[in-house]
mmCIF file of C-alpha atoms in Angstrom:
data_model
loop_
_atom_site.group_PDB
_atom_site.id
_atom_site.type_symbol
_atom_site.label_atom_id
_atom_site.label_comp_id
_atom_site.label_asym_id
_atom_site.label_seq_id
_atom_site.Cartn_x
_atom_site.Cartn_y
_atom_site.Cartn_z
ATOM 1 C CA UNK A 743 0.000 0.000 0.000
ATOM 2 C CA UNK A 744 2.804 2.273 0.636
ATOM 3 C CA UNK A 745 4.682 1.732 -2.760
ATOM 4 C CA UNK A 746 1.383 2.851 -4.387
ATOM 5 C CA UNK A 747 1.016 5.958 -2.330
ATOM 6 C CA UNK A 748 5.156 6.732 -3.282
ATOM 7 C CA UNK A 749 4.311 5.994 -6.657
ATOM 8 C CA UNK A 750 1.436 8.665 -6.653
ATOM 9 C CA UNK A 751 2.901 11.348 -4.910
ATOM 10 C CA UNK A 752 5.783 10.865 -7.447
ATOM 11 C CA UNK A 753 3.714 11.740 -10.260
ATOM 12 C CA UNK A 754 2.148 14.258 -9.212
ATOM 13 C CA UNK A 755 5.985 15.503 -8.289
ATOM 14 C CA UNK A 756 6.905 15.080 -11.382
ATOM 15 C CA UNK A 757 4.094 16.381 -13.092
ATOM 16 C CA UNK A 758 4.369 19.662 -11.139
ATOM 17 C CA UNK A 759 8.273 19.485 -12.445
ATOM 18 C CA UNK A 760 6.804 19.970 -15.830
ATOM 19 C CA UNK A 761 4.290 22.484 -15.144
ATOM 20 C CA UNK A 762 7.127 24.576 -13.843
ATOM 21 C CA UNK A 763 9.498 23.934 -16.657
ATOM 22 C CA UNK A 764 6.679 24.382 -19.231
ATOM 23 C CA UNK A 765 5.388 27.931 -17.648
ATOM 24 C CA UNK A 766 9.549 28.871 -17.829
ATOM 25 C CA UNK A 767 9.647 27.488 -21.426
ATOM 26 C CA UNK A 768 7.082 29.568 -22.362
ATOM 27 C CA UNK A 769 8.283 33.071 -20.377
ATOM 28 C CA UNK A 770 11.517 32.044 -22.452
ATOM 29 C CA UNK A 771 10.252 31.744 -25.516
ATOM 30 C CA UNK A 772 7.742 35.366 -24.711
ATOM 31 C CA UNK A 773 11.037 36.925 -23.928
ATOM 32 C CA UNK A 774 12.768 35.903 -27.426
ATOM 33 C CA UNK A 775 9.948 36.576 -29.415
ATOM 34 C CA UNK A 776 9.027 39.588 -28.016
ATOM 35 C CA UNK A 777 5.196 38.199 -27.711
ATOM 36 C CA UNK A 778 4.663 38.054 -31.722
ATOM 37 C CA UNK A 779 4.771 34.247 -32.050
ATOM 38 C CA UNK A 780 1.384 32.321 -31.545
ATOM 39 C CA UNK A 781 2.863 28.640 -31.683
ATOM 40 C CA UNK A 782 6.132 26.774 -31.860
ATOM 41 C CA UNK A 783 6.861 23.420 -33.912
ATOM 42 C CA UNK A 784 8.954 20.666 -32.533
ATOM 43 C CA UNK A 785 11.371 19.943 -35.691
ATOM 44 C CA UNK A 786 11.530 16.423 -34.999
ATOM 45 C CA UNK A 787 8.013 15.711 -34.965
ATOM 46 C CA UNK A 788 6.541 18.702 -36.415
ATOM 47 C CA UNK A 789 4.057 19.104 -33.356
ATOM 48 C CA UNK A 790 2.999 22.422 -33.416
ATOM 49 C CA UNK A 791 2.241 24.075 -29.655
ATOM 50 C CA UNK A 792 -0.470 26.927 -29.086
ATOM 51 C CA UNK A 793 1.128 29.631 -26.775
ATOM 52 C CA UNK A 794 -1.006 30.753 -23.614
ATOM 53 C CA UNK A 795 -1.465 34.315 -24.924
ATOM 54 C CA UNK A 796 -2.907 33.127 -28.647
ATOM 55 C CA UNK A 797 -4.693 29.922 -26.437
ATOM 56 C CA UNK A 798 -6.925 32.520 -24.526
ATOM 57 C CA UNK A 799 -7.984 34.780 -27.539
ATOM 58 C CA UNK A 800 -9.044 31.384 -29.550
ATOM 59 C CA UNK A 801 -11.424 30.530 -26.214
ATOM 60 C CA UNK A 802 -12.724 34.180 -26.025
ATOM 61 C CA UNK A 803 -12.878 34.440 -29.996
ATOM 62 C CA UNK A 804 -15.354 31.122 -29.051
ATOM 63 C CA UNK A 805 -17.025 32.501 -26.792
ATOM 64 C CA UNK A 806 -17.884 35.363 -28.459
ATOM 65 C CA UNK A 807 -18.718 33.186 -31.849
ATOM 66 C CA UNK A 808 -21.153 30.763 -29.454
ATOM 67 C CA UNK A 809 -22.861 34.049 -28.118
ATOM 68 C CA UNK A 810 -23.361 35.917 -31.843
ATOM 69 C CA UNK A 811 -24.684 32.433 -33.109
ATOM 70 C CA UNK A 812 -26.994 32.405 -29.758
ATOM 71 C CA UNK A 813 -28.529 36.070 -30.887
ATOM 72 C CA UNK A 814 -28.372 35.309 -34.949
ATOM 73 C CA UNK A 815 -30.712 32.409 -34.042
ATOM 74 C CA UNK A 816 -33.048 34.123 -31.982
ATOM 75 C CA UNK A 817 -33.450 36.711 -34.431
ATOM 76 C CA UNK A 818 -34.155 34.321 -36.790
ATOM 77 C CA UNK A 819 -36.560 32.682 -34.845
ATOM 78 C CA UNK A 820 -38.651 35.875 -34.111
ATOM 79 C CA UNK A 821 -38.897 36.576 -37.793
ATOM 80 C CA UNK A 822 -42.420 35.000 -38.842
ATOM 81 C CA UNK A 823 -40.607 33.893 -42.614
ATOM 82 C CA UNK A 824 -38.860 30.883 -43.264
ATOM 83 C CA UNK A 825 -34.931 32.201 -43.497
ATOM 84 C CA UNK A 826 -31.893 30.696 -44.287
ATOM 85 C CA UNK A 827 -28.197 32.572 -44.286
ATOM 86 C CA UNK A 828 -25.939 31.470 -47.370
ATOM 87 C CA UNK A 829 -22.695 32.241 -48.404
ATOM 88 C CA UNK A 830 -20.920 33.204 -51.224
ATOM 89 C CA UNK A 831 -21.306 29.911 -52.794
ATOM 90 C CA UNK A 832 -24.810 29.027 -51.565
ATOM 91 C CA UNK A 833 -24.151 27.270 -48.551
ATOM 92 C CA UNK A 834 -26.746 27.173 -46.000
ATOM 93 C CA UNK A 835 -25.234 28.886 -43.099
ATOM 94 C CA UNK A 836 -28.174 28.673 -40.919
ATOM 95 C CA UNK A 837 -31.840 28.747 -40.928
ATOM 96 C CA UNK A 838 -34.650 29.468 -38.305
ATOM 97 C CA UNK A 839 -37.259 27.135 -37.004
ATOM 98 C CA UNK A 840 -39.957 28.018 -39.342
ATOM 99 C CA UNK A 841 -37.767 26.902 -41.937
ATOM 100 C CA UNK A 842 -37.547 24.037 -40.550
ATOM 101 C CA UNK A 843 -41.397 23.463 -39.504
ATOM 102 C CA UNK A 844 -42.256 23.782 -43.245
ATOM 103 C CA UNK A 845 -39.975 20.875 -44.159
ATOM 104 C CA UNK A 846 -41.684 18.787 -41.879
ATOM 105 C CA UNK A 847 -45.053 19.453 -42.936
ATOM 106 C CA UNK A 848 -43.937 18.814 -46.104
ATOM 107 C CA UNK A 849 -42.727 14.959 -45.137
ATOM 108 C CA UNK A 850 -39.143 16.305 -45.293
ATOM 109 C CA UNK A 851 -38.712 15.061 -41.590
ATOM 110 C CA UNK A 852 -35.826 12.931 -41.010
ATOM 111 C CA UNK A 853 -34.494 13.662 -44.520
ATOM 112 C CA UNK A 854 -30.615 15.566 -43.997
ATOM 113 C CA UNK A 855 -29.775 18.806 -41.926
ATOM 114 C CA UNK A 856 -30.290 21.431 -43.969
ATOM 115 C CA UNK A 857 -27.326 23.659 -42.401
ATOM 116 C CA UNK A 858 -24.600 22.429 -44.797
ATOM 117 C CA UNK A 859 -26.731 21.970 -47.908
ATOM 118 C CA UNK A 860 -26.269 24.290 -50.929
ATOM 119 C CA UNK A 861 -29.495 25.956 -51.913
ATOM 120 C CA UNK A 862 -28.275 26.348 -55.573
ATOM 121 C CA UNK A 863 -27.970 22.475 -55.957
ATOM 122 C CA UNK A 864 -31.524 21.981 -54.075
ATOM 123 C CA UNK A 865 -33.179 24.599 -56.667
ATOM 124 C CA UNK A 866 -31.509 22.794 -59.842
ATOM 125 C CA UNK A 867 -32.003 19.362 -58.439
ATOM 126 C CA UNK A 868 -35.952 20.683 -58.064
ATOM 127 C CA UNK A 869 -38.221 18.052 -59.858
ATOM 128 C CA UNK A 870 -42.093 17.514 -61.201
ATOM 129 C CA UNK A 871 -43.970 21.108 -60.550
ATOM 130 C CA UNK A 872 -41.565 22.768 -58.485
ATOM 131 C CA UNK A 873 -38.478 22.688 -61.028
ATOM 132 C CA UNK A 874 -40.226 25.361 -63.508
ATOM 133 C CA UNK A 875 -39.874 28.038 -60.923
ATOM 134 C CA UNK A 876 -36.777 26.824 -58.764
ATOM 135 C CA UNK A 877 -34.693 26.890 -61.764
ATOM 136 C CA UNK A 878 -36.195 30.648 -62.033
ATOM 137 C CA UNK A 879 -34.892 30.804 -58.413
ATOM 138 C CA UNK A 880 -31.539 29.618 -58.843
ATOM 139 C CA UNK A 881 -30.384 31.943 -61.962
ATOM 140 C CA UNK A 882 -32.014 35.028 -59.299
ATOM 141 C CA UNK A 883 -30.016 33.745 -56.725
ATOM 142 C CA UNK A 884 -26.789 33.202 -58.496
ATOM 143 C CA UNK A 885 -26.944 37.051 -59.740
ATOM 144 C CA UNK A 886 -27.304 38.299 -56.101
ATOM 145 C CA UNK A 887 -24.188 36.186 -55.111
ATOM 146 C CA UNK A 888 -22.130 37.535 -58.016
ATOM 147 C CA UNK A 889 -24.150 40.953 -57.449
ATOM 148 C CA UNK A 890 -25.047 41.584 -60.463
ATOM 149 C CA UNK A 891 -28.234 42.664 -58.665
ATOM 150 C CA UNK A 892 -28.784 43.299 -54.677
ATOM 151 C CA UNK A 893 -32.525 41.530 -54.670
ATOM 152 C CA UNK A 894 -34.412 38.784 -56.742
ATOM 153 C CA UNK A 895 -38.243 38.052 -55.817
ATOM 154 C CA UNK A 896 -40.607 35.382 -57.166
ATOM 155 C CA UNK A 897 -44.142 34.239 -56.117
ATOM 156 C CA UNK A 898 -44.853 30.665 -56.316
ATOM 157 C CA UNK A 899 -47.543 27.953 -55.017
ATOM 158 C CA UNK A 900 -46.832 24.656 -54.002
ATOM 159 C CA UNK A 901 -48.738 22.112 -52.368
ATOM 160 C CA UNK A 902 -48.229 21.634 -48.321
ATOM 161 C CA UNK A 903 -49.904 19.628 -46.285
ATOM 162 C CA UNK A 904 -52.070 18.551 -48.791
ATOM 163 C CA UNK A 905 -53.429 22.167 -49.675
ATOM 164 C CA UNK A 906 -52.165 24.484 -52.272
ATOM 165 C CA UNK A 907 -49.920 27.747 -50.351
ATOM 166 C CA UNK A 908 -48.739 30.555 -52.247
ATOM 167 C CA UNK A 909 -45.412 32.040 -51.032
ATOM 168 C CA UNK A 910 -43.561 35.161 -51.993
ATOM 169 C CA UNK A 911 -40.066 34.270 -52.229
ATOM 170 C CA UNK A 912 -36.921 37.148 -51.688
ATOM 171 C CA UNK A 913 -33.420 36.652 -51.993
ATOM 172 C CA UNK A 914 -31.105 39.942 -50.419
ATOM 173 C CA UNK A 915 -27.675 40.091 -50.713
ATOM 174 C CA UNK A 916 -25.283 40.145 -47.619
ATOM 175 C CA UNK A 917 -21.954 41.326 -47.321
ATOM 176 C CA UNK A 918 -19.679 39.518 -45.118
ATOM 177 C CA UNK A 919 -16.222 40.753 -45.308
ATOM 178 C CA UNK A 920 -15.206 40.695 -48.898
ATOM 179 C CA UNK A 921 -17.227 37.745 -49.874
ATOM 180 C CA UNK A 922 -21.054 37.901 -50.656
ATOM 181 C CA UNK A 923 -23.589 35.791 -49.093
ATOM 182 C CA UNK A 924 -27.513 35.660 -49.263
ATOM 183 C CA UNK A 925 -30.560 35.849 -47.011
ATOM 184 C CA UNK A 926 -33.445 33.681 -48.734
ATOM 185 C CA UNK A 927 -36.787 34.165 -47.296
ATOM 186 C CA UNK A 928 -40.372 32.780 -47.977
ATOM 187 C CA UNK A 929 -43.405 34.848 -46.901
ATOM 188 C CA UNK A 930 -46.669 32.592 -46.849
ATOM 189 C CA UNK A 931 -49.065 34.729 -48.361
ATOM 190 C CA UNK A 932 -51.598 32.245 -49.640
ATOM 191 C CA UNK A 933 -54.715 34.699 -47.264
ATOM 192 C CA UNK A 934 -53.171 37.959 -49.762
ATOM 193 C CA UNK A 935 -53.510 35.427 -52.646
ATOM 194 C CA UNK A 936 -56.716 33.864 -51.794
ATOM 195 C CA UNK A 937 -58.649 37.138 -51.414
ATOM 196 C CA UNK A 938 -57.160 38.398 -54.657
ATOM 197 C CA UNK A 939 -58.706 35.424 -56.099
ATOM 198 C CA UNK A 940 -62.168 35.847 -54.430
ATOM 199 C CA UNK A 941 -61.935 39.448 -55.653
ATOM 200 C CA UNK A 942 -61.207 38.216 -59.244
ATOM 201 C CA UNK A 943 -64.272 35.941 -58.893
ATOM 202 C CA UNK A 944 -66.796 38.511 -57.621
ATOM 203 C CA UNK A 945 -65.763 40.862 -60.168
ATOM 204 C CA UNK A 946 -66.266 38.351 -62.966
ATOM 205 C CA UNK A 947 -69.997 37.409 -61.551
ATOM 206 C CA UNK A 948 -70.424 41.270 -60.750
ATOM 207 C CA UNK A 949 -69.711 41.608 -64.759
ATOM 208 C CA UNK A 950 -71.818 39.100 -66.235
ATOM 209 C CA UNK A 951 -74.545 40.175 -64.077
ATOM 210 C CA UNK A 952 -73.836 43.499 -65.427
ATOM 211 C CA UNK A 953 -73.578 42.295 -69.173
ATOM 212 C CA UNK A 954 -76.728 40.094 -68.729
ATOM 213 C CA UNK A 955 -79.267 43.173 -66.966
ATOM 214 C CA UNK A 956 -81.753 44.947 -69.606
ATOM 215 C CA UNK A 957 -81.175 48.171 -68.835
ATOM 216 C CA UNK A 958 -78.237 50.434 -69.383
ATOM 217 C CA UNK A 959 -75.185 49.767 -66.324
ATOM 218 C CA UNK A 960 -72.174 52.237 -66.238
ATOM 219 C CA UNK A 961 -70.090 51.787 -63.485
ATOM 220 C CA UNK A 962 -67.089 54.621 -63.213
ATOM 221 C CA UNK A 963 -64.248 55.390 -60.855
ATOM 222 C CA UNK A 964 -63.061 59.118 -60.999
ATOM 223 C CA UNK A 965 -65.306 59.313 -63.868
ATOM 224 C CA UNK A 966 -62.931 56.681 -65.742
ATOM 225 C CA UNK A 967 -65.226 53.586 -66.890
ATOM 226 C CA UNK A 968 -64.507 50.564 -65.435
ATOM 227 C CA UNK A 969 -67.359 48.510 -65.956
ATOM 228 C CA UNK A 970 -70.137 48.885 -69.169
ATOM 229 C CA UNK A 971 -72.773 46.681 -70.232
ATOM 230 C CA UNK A 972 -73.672 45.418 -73.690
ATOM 231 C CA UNK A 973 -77.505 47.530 -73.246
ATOM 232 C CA UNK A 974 -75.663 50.471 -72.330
ATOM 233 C CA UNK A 975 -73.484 50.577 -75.461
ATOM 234 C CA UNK A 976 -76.954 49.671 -77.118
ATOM 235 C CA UNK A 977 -78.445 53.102 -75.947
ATOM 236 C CA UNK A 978 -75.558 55.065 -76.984
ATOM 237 C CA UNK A 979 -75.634 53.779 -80.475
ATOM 238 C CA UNK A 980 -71.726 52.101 -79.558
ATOM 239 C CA UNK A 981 -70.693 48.811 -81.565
ATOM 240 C CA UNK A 982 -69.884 47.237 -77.797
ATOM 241 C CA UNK A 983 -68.919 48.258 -74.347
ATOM 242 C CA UNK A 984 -65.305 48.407 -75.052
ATOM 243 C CA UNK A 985 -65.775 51.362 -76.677
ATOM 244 C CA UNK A 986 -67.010 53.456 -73.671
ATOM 245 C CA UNK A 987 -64.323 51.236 -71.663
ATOM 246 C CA UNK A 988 -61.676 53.125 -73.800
ATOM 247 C CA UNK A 989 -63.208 57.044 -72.800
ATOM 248 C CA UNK A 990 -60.806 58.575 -70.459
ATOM 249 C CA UNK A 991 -64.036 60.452 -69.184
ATOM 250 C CA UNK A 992 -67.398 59.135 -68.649
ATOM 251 C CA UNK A 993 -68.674 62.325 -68.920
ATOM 252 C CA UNK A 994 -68.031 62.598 -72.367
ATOM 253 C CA UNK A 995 -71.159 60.393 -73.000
ATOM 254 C CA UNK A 996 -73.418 63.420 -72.779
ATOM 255 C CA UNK A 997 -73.761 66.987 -73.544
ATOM 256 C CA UNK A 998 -71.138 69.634 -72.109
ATOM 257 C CA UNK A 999 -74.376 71.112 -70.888
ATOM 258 C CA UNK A 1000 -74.648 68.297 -68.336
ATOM 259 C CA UNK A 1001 -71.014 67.989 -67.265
ATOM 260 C CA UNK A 1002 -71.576 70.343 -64.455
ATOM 261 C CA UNK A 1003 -74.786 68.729 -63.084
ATOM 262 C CA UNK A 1004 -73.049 65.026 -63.549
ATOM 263 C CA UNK A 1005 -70.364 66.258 -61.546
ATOM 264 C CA UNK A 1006 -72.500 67.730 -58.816
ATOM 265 C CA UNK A 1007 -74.685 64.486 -58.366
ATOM 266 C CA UNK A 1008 -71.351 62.272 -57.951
ATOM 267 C CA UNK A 1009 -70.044 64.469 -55.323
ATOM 268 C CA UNK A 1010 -73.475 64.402 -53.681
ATOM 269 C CA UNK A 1011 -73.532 60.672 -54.108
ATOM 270 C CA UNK A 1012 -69.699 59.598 -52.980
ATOM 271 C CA UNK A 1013 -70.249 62.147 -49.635
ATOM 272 C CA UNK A 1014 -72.624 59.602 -48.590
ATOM 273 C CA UNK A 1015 -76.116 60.666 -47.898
ATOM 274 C CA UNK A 1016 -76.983 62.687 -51.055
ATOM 275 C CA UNK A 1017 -80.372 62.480 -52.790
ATOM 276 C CA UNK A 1018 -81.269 59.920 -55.642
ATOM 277 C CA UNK A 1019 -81.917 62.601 -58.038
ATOM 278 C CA UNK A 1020 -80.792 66.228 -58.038
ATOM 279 C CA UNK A 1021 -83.181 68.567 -57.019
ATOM 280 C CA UNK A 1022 -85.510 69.975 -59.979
ATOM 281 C CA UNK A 1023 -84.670 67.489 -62.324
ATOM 282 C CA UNK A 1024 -86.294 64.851 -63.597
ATOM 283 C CA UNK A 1025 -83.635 62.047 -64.449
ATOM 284 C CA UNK A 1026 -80.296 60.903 -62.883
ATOM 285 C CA UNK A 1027 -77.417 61.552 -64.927
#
């Protein structure tokens, strides 16, 4: 039992030996250097040795890289998009977690971490209905790495979850040092799409209902025609709507006599309240 504990405390004896000569060897070699070297090489074995001074700015440089990558991703995470940061080349540098949510509900889960991945190769690699507009994509993005231009933007719909989504996709160009890099972004913005689309719909109904009525329908904005029926262009003695479409006024329809009295009964109309005819006359305009 003793020769173990002698056999211990000489270690550690020894090991403290080395700590002393090593903290010497390196005051030495400080000295000789004047503090401008960051490593030595043994010549024998080519080992290369970190000095203390260069050993604690690598651990704070760390430090400092763990703590920027802690705030890039929480910024990234409070951004409602799905983002990814590439480089120069296309790399995916990062992404944030609604990035990664839309994978999953698109049965991407389990498939490879997209950190790593270049996002040029995904977009040419695209195939069935997607590779039309990721090809689009991938030229866009190639000219904001080379900056040729500073931002590319393309709407597209794909099917997630089993549902069509419509997302407006916008690639910006980063500088990092001298080297470009990228942030990609989709925005869903299937609601925006959707009402356009319901708009589009009730407009079309609102103009066949118009076309299809029996009496004359002239619908203006600003006094610019929007909307004419067949029965109106009937009245006028006009081969089809499109030609009172193409007046810049609708007021031009009738007599300069009437401009005045046309102009009075919109304004009464629009400010919300006015009469269904002007007073003392017997038709509306």
């Amino acid at each position: 039992m003793g020769s173990g504990e002698d056999l211990v405390q000489g270690s550690q004896d020894e090991l403290s030996e080395l700590v002393e000569i090593l903290h010497r060897t390196y005051q030495r070699i400080t000295e000789l250097t004047g503090g401008s070297a960051d490593s030595v090489v043994h010549t024998g074995s080519g080992t290369s040795y970190l000095l203390p001074d260069i050993q604690g700015e690598l651990q704070r440089m760390e430090a400092m890289e763990r703590q920027h990558a802690s705030e890039r991703a929480a910024i990234l995470n409070a951004l409602p998009a799905h983002i990814a940061l590439l480089d120069h080349s296309g790399r995916i540098l990062a992404v944030n977690d609604t990035w990664r949510s839309l994978a999953e509900e698109n049965g991407a889960a389990g498939t490879v971490e997209p950190v790593g991945q270049n996002y040029l190769d995904i977009c040419e690699s695209a195939r069935g209905a997607s590779a039309f507009w990721a090809g689009d994509v991938a030229g866009g993005l190639r000219s904001v790495l080379n900056r040729r231009q500073s931002r590319y933007t393309q709407e597209y719909s794909c099917l997630s979850s089993g549902e069509e989504r419509w997302f407006l996709l916008a690639v910006t160009g980063l500088e990092r040092d001298d080297r470009s890099g990228a942030v990609v972004m989709h925005l869903d913005v299937t609601d925006r799409h959707q009402a356009h689309q319901k708009a589009d719909d009730l407009r079309r109904r609102l103009e066949r209902l118009v076309d299809q009525a029996k009496v004359g329908i002239l619908v203006h904005r600003n006094f610019k025609p929007i909307i004419a029926n067949r029965e109106l262009a009937r009245l006028l003695g006009y081969d089809s709507p499109e030609g009172i479409l193409a007046l810049a006024d609708s007021r031009d329809l009738f007599s300069e006599e009437e401009h005045a009295r046309i102009t009075d009964y919109n304004e009464a109309r629009t400010s919300g309240g006015g009469p269904r005819y002007l007073s003392g006359q017997g038709q509306a305009p």
